[in-house]
mmCIF file of C-alpha atoms in Angstrom:
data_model
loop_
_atom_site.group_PDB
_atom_site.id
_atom_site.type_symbol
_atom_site.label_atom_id
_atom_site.label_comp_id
_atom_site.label_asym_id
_atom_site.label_seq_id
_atom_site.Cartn_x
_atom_site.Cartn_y
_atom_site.Cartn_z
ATOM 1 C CA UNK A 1 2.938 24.390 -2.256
ATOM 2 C CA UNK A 2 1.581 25.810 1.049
ATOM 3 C CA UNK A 3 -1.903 24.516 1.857
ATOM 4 C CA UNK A 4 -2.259 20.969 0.210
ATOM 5 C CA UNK A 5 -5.727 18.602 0.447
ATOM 6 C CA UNK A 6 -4.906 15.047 -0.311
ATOM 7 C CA UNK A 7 -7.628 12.980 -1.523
ATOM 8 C CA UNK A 8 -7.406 9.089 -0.902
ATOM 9 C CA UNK A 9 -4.501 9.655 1.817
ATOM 10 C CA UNK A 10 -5.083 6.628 3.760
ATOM 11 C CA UNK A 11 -4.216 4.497 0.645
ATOM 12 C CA UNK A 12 -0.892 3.107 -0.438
ATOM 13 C CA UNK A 13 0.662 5.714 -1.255
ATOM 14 C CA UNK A 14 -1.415 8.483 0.216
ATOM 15 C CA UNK A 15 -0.710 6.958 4.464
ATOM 16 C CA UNK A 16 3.156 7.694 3.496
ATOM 17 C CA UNK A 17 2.882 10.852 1.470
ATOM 18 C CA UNK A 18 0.764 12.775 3.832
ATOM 19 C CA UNK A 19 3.463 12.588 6.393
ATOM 20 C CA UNK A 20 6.327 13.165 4.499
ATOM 21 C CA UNK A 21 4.468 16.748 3.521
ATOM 22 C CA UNK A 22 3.289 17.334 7.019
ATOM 23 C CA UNK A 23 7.107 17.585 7.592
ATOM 24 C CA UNK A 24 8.188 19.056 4.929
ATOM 25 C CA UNK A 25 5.041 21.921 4.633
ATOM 26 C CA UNK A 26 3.989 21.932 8.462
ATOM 27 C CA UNK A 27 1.264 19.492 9.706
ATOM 28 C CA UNK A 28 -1.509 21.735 10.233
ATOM 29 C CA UNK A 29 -0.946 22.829 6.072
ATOM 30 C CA UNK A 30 -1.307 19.255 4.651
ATOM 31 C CA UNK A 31 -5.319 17.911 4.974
ATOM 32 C CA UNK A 32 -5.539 13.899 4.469
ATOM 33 C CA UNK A 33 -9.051 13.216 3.419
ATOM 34 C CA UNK A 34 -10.699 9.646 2.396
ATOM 35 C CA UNK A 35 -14.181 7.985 2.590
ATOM 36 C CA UNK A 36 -13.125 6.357 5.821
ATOM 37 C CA UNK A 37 -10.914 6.869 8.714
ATOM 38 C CA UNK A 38 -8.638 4.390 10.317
ATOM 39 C CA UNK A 39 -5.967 4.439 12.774
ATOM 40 C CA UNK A 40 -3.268 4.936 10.668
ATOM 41 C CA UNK A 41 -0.888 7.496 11.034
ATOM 42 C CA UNK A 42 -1.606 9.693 8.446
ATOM 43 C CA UNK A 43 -4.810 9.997 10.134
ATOM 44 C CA UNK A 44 -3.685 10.843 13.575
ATOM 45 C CA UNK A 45 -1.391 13.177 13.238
ATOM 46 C CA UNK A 46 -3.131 16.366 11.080
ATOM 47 C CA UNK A 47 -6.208 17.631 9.964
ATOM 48 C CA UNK A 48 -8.645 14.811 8.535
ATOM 49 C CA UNK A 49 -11.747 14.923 6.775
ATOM 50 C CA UNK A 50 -13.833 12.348 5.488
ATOM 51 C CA UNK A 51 -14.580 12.827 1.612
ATOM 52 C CA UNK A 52 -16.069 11.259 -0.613
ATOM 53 C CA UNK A 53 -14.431 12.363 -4.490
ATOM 54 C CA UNK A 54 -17.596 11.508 -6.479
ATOM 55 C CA UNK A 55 -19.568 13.968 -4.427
ATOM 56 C CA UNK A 56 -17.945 17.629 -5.845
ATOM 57 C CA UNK A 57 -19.638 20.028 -2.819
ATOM 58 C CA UNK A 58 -18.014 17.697 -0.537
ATOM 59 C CA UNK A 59 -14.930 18.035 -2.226
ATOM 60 C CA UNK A 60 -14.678 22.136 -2.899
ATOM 61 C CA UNK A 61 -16.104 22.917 0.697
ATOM 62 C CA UNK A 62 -13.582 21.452 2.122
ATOM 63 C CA UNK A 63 -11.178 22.840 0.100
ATOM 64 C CA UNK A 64 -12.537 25.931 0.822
ATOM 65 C CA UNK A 65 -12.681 25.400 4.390
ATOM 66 C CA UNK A 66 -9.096 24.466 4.403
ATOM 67 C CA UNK A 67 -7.742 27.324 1.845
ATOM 68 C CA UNK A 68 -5.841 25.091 0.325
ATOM 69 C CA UNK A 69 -3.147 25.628 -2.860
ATOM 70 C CA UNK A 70 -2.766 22.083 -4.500
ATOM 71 C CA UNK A 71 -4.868 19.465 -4.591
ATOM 72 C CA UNK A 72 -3.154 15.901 -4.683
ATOM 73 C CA UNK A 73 -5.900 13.914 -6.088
ATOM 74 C CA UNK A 74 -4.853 9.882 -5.515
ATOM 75 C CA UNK A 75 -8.433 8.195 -4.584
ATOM 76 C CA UNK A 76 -9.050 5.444 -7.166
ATOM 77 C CA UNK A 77 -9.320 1.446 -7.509
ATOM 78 C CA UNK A 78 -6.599 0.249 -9.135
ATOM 79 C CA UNK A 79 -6.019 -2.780 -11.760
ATOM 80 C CA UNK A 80 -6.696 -5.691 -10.940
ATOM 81 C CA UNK A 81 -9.775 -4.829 -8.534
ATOM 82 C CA UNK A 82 -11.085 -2.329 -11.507
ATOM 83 C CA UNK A 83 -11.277 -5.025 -13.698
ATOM 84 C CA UNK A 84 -13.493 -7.330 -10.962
ATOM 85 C CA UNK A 85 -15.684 -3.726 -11.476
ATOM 86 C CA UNK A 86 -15.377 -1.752 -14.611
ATOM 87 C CA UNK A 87 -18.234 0.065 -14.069
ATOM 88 C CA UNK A 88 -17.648 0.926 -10.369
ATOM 89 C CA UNK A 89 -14.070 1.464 -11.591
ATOM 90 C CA UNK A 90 -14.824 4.220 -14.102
ATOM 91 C CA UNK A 91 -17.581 6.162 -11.864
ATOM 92 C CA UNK A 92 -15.019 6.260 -9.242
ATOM 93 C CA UNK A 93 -11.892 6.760 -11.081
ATOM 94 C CA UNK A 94 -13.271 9.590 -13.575
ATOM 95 C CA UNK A 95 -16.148 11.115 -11.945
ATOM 96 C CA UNK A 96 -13.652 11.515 -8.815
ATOM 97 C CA UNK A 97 -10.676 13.078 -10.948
ATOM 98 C CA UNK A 98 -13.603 15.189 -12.915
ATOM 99 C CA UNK A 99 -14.795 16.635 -9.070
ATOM 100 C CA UNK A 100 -10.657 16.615 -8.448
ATOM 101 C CA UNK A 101 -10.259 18.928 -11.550
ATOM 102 C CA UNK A 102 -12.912 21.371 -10.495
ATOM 103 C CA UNK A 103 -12.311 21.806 -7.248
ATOM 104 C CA UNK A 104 -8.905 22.665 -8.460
ATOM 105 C CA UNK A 105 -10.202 25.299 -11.123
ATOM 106 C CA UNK A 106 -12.668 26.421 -8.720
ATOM 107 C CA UNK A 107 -9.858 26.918 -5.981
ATOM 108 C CA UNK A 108 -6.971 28.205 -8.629
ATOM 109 C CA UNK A 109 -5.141 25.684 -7.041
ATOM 110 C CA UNK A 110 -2.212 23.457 -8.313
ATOM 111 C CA UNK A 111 -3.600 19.735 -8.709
ATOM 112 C CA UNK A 112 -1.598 16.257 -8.872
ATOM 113 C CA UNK A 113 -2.912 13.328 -10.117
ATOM 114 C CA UNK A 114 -0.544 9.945 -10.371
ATOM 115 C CA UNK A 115 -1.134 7.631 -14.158
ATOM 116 C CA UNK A 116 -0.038 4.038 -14.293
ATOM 117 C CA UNK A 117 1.991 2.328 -16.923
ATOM 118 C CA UNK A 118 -1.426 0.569 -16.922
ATOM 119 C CA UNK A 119 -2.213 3.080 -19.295
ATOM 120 C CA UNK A 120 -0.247 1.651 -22.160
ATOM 121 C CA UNK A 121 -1.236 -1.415 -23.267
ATOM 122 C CA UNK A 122 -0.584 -4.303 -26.349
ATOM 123 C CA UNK A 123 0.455 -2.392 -28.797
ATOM 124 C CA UNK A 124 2.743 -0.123 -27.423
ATOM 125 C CA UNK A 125 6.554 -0.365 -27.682
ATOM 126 C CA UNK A 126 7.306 -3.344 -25.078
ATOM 127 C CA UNK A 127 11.131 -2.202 -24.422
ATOM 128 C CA UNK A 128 12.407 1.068 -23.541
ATOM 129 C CA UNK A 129 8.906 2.950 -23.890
ATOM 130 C CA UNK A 130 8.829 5.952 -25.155
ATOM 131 C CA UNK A 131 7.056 9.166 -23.260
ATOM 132 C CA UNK A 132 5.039 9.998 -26.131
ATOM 133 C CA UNK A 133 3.928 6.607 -28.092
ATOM 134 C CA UNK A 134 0.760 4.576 -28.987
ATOM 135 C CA UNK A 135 -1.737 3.915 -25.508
ATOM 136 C CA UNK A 136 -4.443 1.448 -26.567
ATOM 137 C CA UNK A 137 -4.734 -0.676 -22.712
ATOM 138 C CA UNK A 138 -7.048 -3.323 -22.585
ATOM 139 C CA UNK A 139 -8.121 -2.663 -19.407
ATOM 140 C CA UNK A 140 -10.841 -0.507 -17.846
ATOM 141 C CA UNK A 141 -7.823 1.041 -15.113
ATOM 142 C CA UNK A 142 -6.066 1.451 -18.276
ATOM 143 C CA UNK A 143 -8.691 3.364 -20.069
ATOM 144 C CA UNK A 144 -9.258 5.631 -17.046
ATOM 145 C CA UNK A 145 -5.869 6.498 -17.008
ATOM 146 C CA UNK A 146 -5.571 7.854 -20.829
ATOM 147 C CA UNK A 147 -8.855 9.128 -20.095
ATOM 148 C CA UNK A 148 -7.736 11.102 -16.806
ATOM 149 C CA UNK A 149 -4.072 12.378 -18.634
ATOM 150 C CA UNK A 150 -6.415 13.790 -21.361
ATOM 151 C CA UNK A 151 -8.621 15.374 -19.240
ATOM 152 C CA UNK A 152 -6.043 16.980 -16.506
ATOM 153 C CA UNK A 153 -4.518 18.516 -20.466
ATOM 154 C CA UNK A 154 -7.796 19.592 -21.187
ATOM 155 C CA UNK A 155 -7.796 21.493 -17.878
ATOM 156 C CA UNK A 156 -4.791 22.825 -17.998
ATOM 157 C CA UNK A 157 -5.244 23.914 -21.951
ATOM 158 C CA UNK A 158 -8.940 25.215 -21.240
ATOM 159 C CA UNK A 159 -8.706 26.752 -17.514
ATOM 160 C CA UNK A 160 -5.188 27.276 -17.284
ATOM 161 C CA UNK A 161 -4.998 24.839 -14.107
ATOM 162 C CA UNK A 162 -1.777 23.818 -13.024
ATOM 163 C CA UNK A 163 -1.975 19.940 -13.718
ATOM 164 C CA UNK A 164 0.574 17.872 -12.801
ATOM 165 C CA UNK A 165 1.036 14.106 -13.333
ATOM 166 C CA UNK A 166 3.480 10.661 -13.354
ATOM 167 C CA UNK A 167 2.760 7.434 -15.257
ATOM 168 C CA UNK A 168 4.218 5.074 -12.042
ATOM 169 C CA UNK A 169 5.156 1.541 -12.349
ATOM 170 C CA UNK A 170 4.493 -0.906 -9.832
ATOM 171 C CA UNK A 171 5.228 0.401 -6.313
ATOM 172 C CA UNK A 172 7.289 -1.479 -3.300
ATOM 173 C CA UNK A 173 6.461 -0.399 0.769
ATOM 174 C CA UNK A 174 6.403 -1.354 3.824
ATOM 175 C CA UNK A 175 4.021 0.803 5.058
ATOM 176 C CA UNK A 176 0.520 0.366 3.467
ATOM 177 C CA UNK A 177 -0.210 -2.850 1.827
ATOM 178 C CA UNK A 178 -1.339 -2.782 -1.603
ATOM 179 C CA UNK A 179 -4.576 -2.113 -2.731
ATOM 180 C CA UNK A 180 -5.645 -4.531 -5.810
ATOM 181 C CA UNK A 181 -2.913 -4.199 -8.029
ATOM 182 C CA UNK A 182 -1.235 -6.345 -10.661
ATOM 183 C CA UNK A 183 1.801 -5.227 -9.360
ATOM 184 C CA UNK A 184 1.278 -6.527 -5.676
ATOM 185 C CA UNK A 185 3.206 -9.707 -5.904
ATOM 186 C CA UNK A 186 6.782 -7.575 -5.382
ATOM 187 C CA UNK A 187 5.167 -6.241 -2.099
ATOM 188 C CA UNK A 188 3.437 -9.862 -0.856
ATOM 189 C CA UNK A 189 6.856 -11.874 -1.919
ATOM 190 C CA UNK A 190 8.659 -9.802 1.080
ATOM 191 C CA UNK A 191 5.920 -10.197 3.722
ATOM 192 C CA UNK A 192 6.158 -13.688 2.735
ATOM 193 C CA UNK A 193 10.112 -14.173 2.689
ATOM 194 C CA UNK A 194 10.222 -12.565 6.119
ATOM 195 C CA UNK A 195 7.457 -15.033 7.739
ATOM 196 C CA UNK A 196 7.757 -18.255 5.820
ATOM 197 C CA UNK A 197 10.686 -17.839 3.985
ATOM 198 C CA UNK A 198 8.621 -19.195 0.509
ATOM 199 C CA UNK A 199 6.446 -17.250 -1.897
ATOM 200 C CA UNK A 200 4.289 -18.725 -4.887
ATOM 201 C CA UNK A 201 3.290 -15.669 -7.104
ATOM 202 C CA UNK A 202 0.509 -15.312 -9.320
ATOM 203 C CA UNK A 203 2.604 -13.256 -12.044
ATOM 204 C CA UNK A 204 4.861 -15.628 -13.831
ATOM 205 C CA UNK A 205 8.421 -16.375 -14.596
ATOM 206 C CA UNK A 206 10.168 -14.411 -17.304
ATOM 207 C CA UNK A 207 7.424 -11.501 -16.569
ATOM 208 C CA UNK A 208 9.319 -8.313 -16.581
ATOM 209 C CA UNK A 209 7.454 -5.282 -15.137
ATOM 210 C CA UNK A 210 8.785 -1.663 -14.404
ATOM 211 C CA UNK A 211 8.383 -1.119 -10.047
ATOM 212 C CA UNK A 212 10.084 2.032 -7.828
ATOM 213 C CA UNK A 213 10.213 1.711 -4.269
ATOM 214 C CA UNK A 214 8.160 4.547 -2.276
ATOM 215 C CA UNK A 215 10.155 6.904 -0.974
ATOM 216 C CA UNK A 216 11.608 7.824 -4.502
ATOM 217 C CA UNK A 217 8.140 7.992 -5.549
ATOM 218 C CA UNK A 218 7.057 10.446 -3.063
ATOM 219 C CA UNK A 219 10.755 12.247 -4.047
ATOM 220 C CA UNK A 220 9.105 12.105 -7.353
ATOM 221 C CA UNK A 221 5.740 13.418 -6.490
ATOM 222 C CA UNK A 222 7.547 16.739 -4.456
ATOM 223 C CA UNK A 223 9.950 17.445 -6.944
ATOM 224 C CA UNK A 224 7.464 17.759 -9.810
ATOM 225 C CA UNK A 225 5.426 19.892 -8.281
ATOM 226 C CA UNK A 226 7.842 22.248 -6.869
ATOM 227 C CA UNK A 227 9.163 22.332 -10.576
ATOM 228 C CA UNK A 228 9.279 25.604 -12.633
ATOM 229 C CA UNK A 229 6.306 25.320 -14.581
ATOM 230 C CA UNK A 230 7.942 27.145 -17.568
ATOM 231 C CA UNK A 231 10.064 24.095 -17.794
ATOM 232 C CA UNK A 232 7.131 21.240 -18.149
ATOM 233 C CA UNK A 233 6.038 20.474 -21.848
ATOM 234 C CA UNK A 234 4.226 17.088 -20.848
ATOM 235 C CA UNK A 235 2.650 18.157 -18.047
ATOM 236 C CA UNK A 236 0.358 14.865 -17.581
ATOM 237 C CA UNK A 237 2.074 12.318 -17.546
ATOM 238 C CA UNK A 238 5.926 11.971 -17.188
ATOM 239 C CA UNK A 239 7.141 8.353 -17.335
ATOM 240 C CA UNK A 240 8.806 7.460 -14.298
ATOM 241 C CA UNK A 241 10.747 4.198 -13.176
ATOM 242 C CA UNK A 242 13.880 2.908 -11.014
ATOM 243 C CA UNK A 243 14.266 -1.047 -11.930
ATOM 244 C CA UNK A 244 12.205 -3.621 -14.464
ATOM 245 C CA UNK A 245 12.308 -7.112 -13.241
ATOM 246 C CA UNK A 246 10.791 -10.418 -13.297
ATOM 247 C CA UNK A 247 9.797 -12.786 -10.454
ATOM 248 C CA UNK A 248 12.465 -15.074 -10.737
ATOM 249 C CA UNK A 249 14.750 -11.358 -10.078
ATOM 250 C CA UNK A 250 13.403 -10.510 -6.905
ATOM 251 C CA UNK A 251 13.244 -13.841 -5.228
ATOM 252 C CA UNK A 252 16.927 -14.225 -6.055
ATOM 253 C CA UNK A 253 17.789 -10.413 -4.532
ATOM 254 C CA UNK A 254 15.151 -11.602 -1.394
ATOM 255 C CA UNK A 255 17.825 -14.804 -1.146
ATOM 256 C CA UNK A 256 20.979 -12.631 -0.870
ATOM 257 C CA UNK A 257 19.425 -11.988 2.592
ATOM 258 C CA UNK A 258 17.348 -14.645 3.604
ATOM 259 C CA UNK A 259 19.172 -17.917 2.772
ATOM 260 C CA UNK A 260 16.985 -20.519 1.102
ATOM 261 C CA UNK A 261 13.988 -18.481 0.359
ATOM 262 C CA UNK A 262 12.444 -20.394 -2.400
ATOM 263 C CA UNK A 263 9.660 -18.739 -4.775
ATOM 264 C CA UNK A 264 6.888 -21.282 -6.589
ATOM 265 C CA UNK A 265 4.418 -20.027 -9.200
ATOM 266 C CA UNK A 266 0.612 -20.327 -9.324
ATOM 267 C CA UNK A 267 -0.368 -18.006 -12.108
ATOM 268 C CA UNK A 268 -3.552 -15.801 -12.127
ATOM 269 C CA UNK A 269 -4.697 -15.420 -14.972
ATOM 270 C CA UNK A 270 -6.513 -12.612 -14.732
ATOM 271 C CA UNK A 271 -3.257 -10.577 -13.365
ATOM 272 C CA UNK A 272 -1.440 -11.930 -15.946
ATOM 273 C CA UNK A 273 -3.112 -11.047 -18.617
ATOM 274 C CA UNK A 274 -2.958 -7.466 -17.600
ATOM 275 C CA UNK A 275 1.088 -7.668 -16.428
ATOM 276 C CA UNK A 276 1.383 -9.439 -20.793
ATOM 277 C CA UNK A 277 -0.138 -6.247 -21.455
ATOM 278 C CA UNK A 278 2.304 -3.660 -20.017
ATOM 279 C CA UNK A 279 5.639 -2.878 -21.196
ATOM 280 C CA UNK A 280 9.169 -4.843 -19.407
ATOM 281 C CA UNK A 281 10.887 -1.204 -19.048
ATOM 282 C CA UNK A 282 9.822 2.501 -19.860
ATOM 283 C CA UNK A 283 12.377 5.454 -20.632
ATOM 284 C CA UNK A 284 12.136 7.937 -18.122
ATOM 285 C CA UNK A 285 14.080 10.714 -20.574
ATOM 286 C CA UNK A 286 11.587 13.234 -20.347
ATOM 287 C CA UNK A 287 11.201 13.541 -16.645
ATOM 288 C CA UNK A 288 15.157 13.246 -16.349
ATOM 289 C CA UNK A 289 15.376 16.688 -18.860
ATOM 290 C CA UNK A 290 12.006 18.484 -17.492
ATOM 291 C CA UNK A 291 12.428 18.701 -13.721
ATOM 292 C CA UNK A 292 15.399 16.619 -12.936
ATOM 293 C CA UNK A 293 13.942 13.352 -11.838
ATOM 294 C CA UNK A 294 16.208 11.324 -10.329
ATOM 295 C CA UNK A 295 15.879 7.880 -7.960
ATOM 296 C CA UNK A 296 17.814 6.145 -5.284
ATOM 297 C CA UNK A 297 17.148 2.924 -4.786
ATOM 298 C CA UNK A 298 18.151 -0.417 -7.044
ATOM 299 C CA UNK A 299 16.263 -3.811 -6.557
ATOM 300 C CA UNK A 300 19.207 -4.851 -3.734
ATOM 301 C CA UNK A 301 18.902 -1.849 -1.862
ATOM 302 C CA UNK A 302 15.713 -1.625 -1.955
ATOM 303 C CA UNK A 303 15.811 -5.380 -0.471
ATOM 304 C CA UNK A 304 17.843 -5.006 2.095
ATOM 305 C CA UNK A 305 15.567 -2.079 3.385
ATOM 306 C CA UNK A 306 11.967 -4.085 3.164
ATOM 307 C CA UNK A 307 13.880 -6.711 4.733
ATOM 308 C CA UNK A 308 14.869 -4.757 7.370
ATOM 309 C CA UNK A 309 11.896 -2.556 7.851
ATOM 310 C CA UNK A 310 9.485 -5.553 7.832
ATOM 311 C CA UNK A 311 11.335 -7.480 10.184
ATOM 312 C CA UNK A 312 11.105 -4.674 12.989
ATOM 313 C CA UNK A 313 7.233 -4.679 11.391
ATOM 314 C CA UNK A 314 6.237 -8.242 12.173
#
């Protein structure tokens, strides 16, 4: 990668990745784009463009203007707010990887899109899920993702593009707060250790879902696309995970280091109908054997570090 165009950079994990290529690639050679600027960091500090993915000129012109290689394409809603607005949800998830795709083809360019374990759903293998298995979600975020693996294949089978993906579980930061997912309890139950020392979560006890904290999923994100693409036989989407843990998990790693944190449940159902729906842990072979994937951080270390980092925060 030399030139890269992020789509949706101001997002969770977009406002950390952006800087983490900027120093890795240069700053002036990583573009953050998004339908709205802020104040954030990732906006400040490089070239930034408002975009909006559904509208495709918008999208290759600045592409264009840019000269960019790769094309990191992470604007979407995610799960839980998708399924307030399925049909927002799949003109903005699709039609914006669709205009992602081209611009990509149009530019020759390498292109990156993350999946979700959203995208299996009931019927898949609950423990230990395999790469390759049954994906029948009952969700609309769910259905976008299958749809978007399948199409990023399509791309890369019909047009040759260089499409590059990771299925990633729930993920932990400091940084951006989370954006409507199912899996934002294991972000809010810090924030909330660190300031009132209690959390009641809406995902409940016994609920084991697979999470990574960020900076092995940006690790993640670099090392598969600097991968030898000779190498890559799934291409779109490699399962991906570091831990798989339920509420009751977390609050007791949270208490190692605040004493007498207590955690209380008020279930949503909506959220936890979804979280019944995903698997409790996902096998991760394939990425291990392909490019080498590899993570860092357990549920204590990671801990100790959102501890840490949100104390200086707040």
């Amino acid at each position: 990668m030399k030139r890269i165009l992020i789509t949706g950079a101001l997002g969770q994990i977009g406002s950390e990745l952006t800087l983490k290529l900027r120093d890795i690639y240069g700053t002036d050679n990583v573009i953050a784009t998004d339908i709205k600027k802020n104040d954030s960091e990732a906006a400040r500090s490089g070239p930034f463009e408002m975009v909006d993915v559904t509208n495709l000129n918008q999208m290759v012109e600045t592409a264009k203007k840019y000269k960019v290689d790769t094309v990191m394409h992470l604007a979407a809603l995610l799960s839980a707010t998708a399924e307030a607005k399925p049909v927002f949800a799949w003109n903005l998830n699709m039609g914006g990887l669709l205009n992602g795709l081209e611009t990509a083809r149009e530019l020759n360019a390498q292109f990156f899109t993350p999946s979700s374990i959203g995208a299996f759903g009931p019927s898949t293998p609950k423990d230990n899920t395999p790469q390759d298995t049954i994906m029948r979600p009952s969700t609309m975020y769910g259905v976008n993702k299958v749809a978007g693996e399948l199409l990023a294949d399509y791309y890369h089978q019909k047009y040759a593009v260089d499409t590059r993906g990771l299925r990633f579980p729930g993920l932990i930061s400091y940084v951006a707060l989370p954006g409507g997912g199912t899996t934002d309890y294991a972000v809010e139950i810090y924030y909330e250790a660190v300031k009132n020392g209690r959390y009641t979560s809406y995902i409940d006890k016994g609920t084991y879902m697979d999470m990574m904290y960020m900076p092995d999923a940006l690790n993640a994100i670099i090392d598969l696309m600097e991968a030898d693409s000779a190498k890559l036989i799934h291409r779109n989407s490699f399962n991906v995970t570091a831990m798989s843990f339920e509420p009751e998990e977390i609050a007791s790693s949270i208490a190692k280091y605040v004493p007498g944190f207590e955690i209380s449940y008020h279930v949503d159902p909506a959220r936890q109908k979804i979280a019944d729906s995903w698997p409790n842990s996902i096998d991760a072979t394939a990425a291990k054997e392909e490019w080498g994937f590899k993570f860092e951080y357990d549920l204590d270390k990671m801990t100790k570090e959102m501890l840490e980092k949100l104390r200086q925060k707040l």
